[in-house]
Coordinates of C-alpha atoms in Angstrom, one line a residue:
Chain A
X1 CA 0.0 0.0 0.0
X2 CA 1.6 3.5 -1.1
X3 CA 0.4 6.8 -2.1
X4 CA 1.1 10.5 -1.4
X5 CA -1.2 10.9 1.5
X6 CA -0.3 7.4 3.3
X7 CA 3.4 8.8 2.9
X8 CA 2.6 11.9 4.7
X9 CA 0.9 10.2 7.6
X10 CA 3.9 7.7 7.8
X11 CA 6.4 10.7 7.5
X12 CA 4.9 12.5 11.1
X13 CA 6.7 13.3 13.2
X14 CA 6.8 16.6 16.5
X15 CA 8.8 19.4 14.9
X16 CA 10.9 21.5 18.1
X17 CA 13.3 23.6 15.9
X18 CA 11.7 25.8 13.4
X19 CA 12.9 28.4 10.9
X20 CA 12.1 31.7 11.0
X21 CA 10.3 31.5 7.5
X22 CA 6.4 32.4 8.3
X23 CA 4.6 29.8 6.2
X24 CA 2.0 32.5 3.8
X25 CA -1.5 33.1 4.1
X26 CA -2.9 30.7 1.4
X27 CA -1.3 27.7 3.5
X28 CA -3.1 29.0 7.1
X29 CA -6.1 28.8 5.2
X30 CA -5.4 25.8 3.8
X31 CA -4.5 24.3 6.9
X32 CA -7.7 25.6 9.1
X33 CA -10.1 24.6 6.3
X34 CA -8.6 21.2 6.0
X35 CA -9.2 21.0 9.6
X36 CA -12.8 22.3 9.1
X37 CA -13.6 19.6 6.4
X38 CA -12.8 16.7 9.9
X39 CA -16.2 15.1 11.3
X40 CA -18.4 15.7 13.5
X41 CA -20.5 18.0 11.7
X42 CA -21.3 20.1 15.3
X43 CA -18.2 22.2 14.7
X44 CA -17.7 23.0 18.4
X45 CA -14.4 24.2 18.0
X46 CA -12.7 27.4 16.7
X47 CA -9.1 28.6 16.6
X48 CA -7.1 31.4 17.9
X49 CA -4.0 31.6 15.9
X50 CA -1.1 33.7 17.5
X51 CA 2.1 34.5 15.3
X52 CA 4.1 35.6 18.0
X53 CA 7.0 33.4 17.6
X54 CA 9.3 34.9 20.1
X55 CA 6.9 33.9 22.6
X56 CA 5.3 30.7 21.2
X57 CA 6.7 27.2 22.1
X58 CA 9.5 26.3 20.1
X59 CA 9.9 29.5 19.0
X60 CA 7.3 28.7 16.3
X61 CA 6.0 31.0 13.3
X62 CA 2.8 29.9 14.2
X63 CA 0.5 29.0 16.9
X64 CA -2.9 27.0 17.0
X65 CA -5.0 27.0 19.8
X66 CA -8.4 24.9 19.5
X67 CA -10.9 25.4 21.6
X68 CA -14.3 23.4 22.7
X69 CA -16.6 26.6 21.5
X70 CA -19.6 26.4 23.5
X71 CA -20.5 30.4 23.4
X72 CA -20.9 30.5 19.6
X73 CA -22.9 27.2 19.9
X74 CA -25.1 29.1 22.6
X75 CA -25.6 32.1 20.6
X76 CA -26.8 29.8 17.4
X77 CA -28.8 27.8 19.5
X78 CA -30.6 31.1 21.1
X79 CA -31.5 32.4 17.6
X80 CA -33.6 29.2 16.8
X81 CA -35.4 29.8 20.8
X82 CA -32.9 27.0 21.8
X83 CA -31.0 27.0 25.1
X84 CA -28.6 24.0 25.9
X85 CA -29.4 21.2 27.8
X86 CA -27.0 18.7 27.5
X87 CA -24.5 18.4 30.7
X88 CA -21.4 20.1 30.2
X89 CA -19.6 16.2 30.7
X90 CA -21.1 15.4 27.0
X91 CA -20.7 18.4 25.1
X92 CA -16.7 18.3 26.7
X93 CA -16.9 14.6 25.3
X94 CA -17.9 15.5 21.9
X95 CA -15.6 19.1 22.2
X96 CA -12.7 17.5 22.5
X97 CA -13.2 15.0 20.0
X98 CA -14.6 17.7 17.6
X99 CA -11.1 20.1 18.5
X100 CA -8.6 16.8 17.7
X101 CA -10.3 15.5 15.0
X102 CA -9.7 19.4 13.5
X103 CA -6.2 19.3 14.9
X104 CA -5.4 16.1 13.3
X105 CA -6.8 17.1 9.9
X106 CA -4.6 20.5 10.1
X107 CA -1.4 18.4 11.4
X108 CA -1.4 16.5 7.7
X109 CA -2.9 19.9 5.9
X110 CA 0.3 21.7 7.0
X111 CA 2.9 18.4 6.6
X112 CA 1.8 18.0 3.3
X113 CA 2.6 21.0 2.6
X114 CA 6.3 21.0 3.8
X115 CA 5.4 22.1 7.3
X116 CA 6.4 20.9 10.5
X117 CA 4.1 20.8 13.7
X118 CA 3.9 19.7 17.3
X119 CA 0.7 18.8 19.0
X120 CA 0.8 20.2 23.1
X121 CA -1.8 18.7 25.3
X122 CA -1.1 21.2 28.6
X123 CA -3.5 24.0 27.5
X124 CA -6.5 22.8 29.6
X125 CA -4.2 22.9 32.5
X126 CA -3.1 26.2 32.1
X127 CA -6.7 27.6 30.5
X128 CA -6.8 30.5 33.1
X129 CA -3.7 32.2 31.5
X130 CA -4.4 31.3 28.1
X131 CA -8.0 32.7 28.5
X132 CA -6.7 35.7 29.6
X133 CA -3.6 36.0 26.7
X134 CA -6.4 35.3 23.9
X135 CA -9.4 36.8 25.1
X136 CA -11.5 33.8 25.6
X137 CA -14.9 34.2 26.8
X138 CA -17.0 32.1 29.0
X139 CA -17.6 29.0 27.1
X140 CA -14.6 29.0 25.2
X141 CA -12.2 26.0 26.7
X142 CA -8.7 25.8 25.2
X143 CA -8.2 21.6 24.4
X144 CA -5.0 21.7 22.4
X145 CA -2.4 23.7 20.9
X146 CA -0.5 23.2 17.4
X147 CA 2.6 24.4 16.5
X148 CA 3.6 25.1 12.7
X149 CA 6.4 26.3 10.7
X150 CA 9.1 25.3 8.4
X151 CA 11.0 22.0 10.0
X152 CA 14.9 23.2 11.4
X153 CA 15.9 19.7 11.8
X154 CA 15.3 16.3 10.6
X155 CA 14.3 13.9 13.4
X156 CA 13.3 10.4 12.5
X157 CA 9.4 9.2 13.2
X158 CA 9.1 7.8 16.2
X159 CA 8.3 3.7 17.5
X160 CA 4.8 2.7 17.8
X161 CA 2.8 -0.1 19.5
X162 CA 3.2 -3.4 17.2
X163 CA -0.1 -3.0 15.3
X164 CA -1.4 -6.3 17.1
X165 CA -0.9 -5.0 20.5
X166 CA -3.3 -1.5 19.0
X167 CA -5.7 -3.8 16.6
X168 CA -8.3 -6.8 17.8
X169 CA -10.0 -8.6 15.5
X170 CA -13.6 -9.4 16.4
X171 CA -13.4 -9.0 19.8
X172 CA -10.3 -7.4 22.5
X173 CA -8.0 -10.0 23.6
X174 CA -5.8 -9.4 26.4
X175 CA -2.3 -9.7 25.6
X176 CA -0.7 -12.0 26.8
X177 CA 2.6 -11.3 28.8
X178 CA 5.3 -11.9 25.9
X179 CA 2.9 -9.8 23.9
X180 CA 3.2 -7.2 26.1
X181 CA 6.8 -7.5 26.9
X182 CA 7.4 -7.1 23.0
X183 CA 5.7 -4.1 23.3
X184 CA 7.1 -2.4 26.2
X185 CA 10.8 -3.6 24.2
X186 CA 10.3 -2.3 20.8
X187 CA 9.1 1.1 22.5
X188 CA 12.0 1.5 24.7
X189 CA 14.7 0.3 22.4
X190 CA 13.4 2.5 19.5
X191 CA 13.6 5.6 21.8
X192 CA 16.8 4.5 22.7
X193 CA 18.4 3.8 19.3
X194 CA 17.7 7.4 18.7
X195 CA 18.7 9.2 22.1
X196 CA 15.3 10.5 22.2
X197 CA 15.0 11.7 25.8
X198 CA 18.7 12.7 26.0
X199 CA 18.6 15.0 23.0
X200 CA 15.0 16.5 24.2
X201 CA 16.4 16.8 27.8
X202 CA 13.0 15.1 28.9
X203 CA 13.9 12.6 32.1
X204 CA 10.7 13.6 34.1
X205 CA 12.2 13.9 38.0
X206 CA 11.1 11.5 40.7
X207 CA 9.0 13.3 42.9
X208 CA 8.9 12.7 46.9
X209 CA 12.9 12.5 47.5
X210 CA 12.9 8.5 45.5
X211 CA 16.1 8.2 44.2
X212 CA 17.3 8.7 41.0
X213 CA 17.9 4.7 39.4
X214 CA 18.1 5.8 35.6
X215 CA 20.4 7.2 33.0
X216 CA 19.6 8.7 29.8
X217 CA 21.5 5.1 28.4
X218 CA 18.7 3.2 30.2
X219 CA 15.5 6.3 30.6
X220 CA 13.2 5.1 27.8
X221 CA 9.3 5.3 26.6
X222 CA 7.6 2.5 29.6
X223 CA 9.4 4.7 32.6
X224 CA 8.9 8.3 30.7
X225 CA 5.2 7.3 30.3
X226 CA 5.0 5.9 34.1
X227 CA 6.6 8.6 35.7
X228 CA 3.6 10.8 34.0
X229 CA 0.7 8.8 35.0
X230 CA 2.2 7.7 38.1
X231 CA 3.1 11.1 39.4
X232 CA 1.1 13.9 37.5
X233 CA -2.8 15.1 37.5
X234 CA -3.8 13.7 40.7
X235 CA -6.2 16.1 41.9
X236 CA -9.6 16.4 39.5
X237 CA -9.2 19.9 40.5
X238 CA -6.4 20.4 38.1
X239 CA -8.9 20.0 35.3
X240 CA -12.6 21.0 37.2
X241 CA -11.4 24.6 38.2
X242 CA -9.9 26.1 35.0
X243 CA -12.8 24.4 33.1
X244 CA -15.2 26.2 36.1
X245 CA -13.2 29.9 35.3
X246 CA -14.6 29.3 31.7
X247 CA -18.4 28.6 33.0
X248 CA -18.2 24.5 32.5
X249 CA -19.4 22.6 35.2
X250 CA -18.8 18.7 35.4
X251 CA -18.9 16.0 38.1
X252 CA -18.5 17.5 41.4
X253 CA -19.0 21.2 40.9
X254 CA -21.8 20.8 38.6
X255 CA -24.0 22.6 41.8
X256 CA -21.7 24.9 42.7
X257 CA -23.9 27.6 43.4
X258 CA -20.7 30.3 41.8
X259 CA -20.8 29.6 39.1
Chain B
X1 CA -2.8 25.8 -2.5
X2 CA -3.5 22.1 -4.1
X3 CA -1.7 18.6 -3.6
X4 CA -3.1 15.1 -3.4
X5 CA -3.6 15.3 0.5
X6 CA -5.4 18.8 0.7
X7 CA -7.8 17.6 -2.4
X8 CA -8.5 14.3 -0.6
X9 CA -9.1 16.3 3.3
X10 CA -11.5 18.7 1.2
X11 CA -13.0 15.8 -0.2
X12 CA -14.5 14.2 2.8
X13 CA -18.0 13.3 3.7
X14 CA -19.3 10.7 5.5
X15 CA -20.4 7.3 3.6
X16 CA -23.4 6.1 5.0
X17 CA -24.3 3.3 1.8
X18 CA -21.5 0.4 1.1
X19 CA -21.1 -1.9 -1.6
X20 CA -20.3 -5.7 -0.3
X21 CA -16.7 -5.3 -1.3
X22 CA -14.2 -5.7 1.2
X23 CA -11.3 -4.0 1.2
X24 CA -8.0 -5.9 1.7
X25 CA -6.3 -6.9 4.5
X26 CA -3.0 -5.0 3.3
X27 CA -6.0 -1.2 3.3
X28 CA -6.6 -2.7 7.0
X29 CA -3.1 -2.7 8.0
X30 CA -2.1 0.4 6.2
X31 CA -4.9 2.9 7.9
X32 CA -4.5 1.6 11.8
X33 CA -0.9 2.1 11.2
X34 CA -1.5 5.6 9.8
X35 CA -3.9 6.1 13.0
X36 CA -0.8 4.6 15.4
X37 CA 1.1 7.5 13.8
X38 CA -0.9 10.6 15.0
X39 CA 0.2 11.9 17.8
X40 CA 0.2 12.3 21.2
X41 CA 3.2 9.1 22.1
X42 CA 1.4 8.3 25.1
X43 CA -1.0 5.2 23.3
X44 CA -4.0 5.5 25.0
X45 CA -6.0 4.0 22.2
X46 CA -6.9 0.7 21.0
X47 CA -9.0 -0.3 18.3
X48 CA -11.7 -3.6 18.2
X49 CA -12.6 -4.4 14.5
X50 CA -15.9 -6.0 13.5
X51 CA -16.0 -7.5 9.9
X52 CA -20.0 -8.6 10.4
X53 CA -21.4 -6.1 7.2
X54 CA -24.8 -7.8 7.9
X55 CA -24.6 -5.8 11.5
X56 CA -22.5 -3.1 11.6
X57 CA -23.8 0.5 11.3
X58 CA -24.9 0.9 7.0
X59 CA -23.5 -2.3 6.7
X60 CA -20.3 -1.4 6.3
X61 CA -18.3 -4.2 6.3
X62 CA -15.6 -2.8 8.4
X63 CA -16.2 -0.8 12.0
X64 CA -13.5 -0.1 14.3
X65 CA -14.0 0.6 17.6
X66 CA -11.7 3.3 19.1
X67 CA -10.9 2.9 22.6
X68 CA -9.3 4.6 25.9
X69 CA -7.4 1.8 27.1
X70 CA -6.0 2.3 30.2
X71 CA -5.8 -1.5 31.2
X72 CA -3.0 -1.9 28.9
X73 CA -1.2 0.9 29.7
X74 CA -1.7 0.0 33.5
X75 CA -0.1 -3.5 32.8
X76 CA 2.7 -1.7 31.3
X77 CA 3.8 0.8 34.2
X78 CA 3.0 -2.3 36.1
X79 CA 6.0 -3.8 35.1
X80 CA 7.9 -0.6 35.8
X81 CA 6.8 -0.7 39.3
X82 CA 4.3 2.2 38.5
X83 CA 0.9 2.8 39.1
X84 CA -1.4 5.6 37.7
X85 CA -1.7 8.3 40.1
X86 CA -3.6 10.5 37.6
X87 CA -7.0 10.9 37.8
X88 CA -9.6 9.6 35.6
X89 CA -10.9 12.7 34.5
X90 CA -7.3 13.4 32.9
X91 CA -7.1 10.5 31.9
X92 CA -10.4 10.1 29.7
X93 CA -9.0 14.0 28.4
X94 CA -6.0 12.8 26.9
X95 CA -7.5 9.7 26.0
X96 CA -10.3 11.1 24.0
X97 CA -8.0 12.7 22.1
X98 CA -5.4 10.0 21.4
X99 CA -8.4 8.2 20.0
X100 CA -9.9 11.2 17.6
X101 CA -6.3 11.7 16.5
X102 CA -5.9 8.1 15.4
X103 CA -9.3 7.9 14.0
X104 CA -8.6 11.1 11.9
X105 CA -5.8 9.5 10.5
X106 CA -7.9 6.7 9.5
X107 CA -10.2 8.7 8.2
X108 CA -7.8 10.1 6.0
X109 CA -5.7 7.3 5.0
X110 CA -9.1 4.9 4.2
X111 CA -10.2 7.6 1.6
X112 CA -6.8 8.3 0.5
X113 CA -7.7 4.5 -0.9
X114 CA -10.7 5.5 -2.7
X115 CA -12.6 4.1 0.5
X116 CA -15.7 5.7 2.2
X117 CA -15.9 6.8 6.1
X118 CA -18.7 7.5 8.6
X119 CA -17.6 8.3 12.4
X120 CA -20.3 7.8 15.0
X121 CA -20.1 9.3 18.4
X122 CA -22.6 7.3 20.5
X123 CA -20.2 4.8 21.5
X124 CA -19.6 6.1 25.0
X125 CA -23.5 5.9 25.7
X126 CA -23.9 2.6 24.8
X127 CA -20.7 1.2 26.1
X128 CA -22.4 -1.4 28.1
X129 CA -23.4 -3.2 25.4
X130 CA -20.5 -2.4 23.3
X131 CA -17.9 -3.6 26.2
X132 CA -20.4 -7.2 26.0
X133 CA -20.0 -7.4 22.6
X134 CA -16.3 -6.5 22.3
X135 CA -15.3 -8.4 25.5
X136 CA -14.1 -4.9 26.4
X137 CA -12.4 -5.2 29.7
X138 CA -12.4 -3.1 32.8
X139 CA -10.5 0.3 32.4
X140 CA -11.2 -0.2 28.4
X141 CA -13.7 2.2 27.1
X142 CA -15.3 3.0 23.5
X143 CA -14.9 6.3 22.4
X144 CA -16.0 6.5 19.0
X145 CA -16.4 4.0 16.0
X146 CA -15.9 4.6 12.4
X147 CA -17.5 2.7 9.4
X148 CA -14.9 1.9 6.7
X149 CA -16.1 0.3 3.4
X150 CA -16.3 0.9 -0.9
X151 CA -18.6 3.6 -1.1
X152 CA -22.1 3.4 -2.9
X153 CA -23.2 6.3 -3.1
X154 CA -21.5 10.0 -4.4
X155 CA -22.7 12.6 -2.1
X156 CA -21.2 15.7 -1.9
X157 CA -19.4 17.4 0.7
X158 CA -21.6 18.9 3.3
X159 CA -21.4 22.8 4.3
X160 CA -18.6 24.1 6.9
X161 CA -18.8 27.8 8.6
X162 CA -17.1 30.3 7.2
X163 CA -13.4 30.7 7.6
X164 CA -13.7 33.8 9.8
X165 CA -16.5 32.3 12.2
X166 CA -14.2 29.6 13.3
X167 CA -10.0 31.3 12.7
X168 CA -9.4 34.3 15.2
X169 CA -6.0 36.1 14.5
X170 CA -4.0 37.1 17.5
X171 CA -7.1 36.4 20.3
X172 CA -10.8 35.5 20.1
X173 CA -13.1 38.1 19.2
X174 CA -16.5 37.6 19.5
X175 CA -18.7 37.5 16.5
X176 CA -20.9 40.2 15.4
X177 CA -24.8 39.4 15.1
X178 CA -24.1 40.0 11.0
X179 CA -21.6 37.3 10.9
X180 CA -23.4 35.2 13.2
X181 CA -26.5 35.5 10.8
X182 CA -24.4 34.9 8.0
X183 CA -22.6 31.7 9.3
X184 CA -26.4 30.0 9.9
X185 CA -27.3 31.2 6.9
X186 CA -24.4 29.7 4.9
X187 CA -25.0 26.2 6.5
X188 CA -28.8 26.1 6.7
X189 CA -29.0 27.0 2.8
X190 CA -26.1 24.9 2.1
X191 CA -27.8 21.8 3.8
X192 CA -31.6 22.7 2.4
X193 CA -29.6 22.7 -1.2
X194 CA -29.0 19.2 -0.6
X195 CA -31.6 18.3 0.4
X196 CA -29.5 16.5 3.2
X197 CA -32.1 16.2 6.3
X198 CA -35.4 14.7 3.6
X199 CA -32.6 12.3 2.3
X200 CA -31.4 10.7 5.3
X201 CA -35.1 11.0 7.1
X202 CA -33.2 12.6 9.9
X203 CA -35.2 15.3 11.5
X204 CA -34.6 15.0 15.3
X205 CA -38.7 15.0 16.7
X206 CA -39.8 17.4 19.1
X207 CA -39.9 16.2 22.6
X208 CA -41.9 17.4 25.6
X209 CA -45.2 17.5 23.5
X210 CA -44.5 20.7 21.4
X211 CA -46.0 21.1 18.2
X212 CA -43.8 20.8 15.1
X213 CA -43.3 23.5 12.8
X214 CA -40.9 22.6 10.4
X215 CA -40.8 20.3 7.5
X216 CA -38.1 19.2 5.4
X217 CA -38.4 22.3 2.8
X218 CA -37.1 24.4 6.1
X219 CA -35.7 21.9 8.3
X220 CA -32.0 22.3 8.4
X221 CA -28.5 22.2 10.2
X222 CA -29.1 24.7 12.4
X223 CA -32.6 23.7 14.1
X224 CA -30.9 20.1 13.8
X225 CA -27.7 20.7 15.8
X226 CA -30.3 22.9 18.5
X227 CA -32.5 19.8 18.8
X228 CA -29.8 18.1 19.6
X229 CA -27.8 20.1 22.6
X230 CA -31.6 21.4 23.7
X231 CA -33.4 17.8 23.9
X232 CA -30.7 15.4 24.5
X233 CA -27.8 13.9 27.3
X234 CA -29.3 16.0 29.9
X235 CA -27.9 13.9 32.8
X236 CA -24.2 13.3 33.6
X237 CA -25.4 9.8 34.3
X238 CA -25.5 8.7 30.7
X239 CA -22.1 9.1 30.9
X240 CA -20.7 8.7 33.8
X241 CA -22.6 5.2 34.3
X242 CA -21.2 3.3 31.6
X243 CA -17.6 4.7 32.4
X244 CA -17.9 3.3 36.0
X245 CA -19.4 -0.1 34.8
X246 CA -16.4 -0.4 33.2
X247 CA -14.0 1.0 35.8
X248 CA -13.7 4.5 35.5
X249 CA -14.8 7.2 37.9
X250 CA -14.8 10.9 37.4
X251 CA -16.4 13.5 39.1
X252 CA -19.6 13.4 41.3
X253 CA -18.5 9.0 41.8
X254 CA -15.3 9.7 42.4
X255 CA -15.9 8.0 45.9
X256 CA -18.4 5.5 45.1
X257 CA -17.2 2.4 46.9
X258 CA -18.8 0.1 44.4
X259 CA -15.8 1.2 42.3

């Protein structure tokens, strides 16, 4: 199986080193209407793009910002005599869907066009100070942001899953332990073979004083991806109060009489 | 701006009519590796496929089901000495994405093979019944499926907003009542011109009693996309229920000790 388009989604890779070259107009179109052609048909999201690359991560040309859009929803909805009744958990469910699919679509817009991007998940964590940088109204929840520009290096893709540990046929079968050991190996010695974590300077610290067993020669994708999940985002909080700032209210806060 | 990925992401619409053709096994391996190769590196999605044409959604003859799967990734920090400290509500928010972004990507590479695509979101609502026909274990949820066949019908592509309604340069603004106007304008004549609703019999009914007062010569995205988000998912139970029968707990049951 081969063609131009499989050959650019086998070709991604995160771009961190970017060119000062601004990619032109005509390709930031083409890139937000690519991502405006994804499903669902809903379109709850909408983009802020910020061209500040001084300031943007990476020192990117161009940052993409996609937010769950509820307020434009609302304001549709309240010209057909329509107020919103579905619970802010489900229209975050389809949001966030509704803001990747978009992102995904403008990730292979913009790399088929030359461009380089990197996908960053933190924005709901830090939605306060985003809100306030791009204006964001109540009802407007930052998801994910994109960076874009013209690639400044040349890094290889990165290892995957085997595709039978990621595809079931019929019915999901639980790997069995060599399965998963496979897994776990071709991950790690992929990263490896490239010096992944060492050239990103990524070895996420232990946190409460454990001591330090790894080098970069042994720090790979199974303890990077542990030491996330097993020490970050504890508290629901982290996500319930910057989504509660923007006028969402889900699970626990949903009566909190504030907001 | 034109190359043979832009023209196929402008191309897309959903395929809702399949011929009994089914595409090979090498189309099967070549879109879930595309969808392994979106981003983010964290994994977080499986995927369940279900050849049965005779009872999968249009009869497609393929239909993947995209799914959070935590159990895997908890068997794999596992053997790291790890386990996940993040919460669920995290969790599901970066796993809802790693399975959009690998479904985009399928999306993309299935019609970059002359193939036809339909995503459905109502997975999560029916997860019960998905998890007992998928054998979906505990801490694996189903986040959105996708219909993947030979297309048998030629329908065009559907309306979008306008590119101003949904880019904002340097922050948000907030549309004006004009371009507000304009945007429902744009996709309730672009549906009506169709003819998309009366073809696919899909006017959502009135609930609660009230008198209908539209017909399919009027009906159209807008007063669809309202029925929806004003009639429907009301409760956080419907989804918060089927994420705890299968393990997960967010929010208001984050103490439930029946989990």
């Amino acid at each position: 199986m081969g063609n131009p388009v499989l050959e650019v989604l086998a070709a991604h890779r995160s771009i961190r080193r970017y060119t000062a070259d601004v990619p032109s107009d005509e390709m930031v179109e083409a890139i937000v209407r690519a991502g405006q052609q994804a499903p669902f048909s809903g379109q709850l999201a909408s983009v802020v793009l910020v061209r500040d690359a001084r300031h943007n991560p990476w020192n990117a040309p161009l940052l993409f910002t996609l937010c769950v859009d509820m307020a434009r929803m609302e304001r549709v909805m309240a010209k057909r005599n329509w107020t919103v009744v579905t619970h802010d958990l489900s229209m975050l469910w389809f949001g966030i869907q509704d803001a990747s699919l978009m992102a995904q679509n403008m990730i292979v817009a913009a790399e088929s066009l030359g461009l380089g991007t990197c996908l960053l998940g933190a924005a709901p964590f830090m939605a306060k100070a985003l809100a306030d940088r791009l204006s964001l109204p109540r009802r407007v929840f930052p998801v994910v942001q994109l960076t874009i520009g013209y690639p400044d290096e040349t890094p290889p893709t990165r290892p995957r899953y085997p595709l039978d540990v990621s595809l079931h046929e019929g019915r999901y079968r639980i790997s069995d332990e060599e399965t998963i050991e496979r897994a776990m190996r071709e991950m790690d010695e992929g990263y490896l073979a490239q010096d992944y974590y060492r050239e990103a300077g990524a070895m996420i610290p232990l946190e409460g004083g454990r001591a330090e067993t790894f080098t970069y020669d042994t720090y790979s994708w199974t303890e990077h991806i542990s030491r996330k999940w097993g020490q970050w985002m504890a508290e629901p909080t982290e996500l319930t109060e910057p989504l509660r700032q923007q006028g969402f209210h889900i699970g626990a806060d949903i009566d909190d009489p504030a907001g």
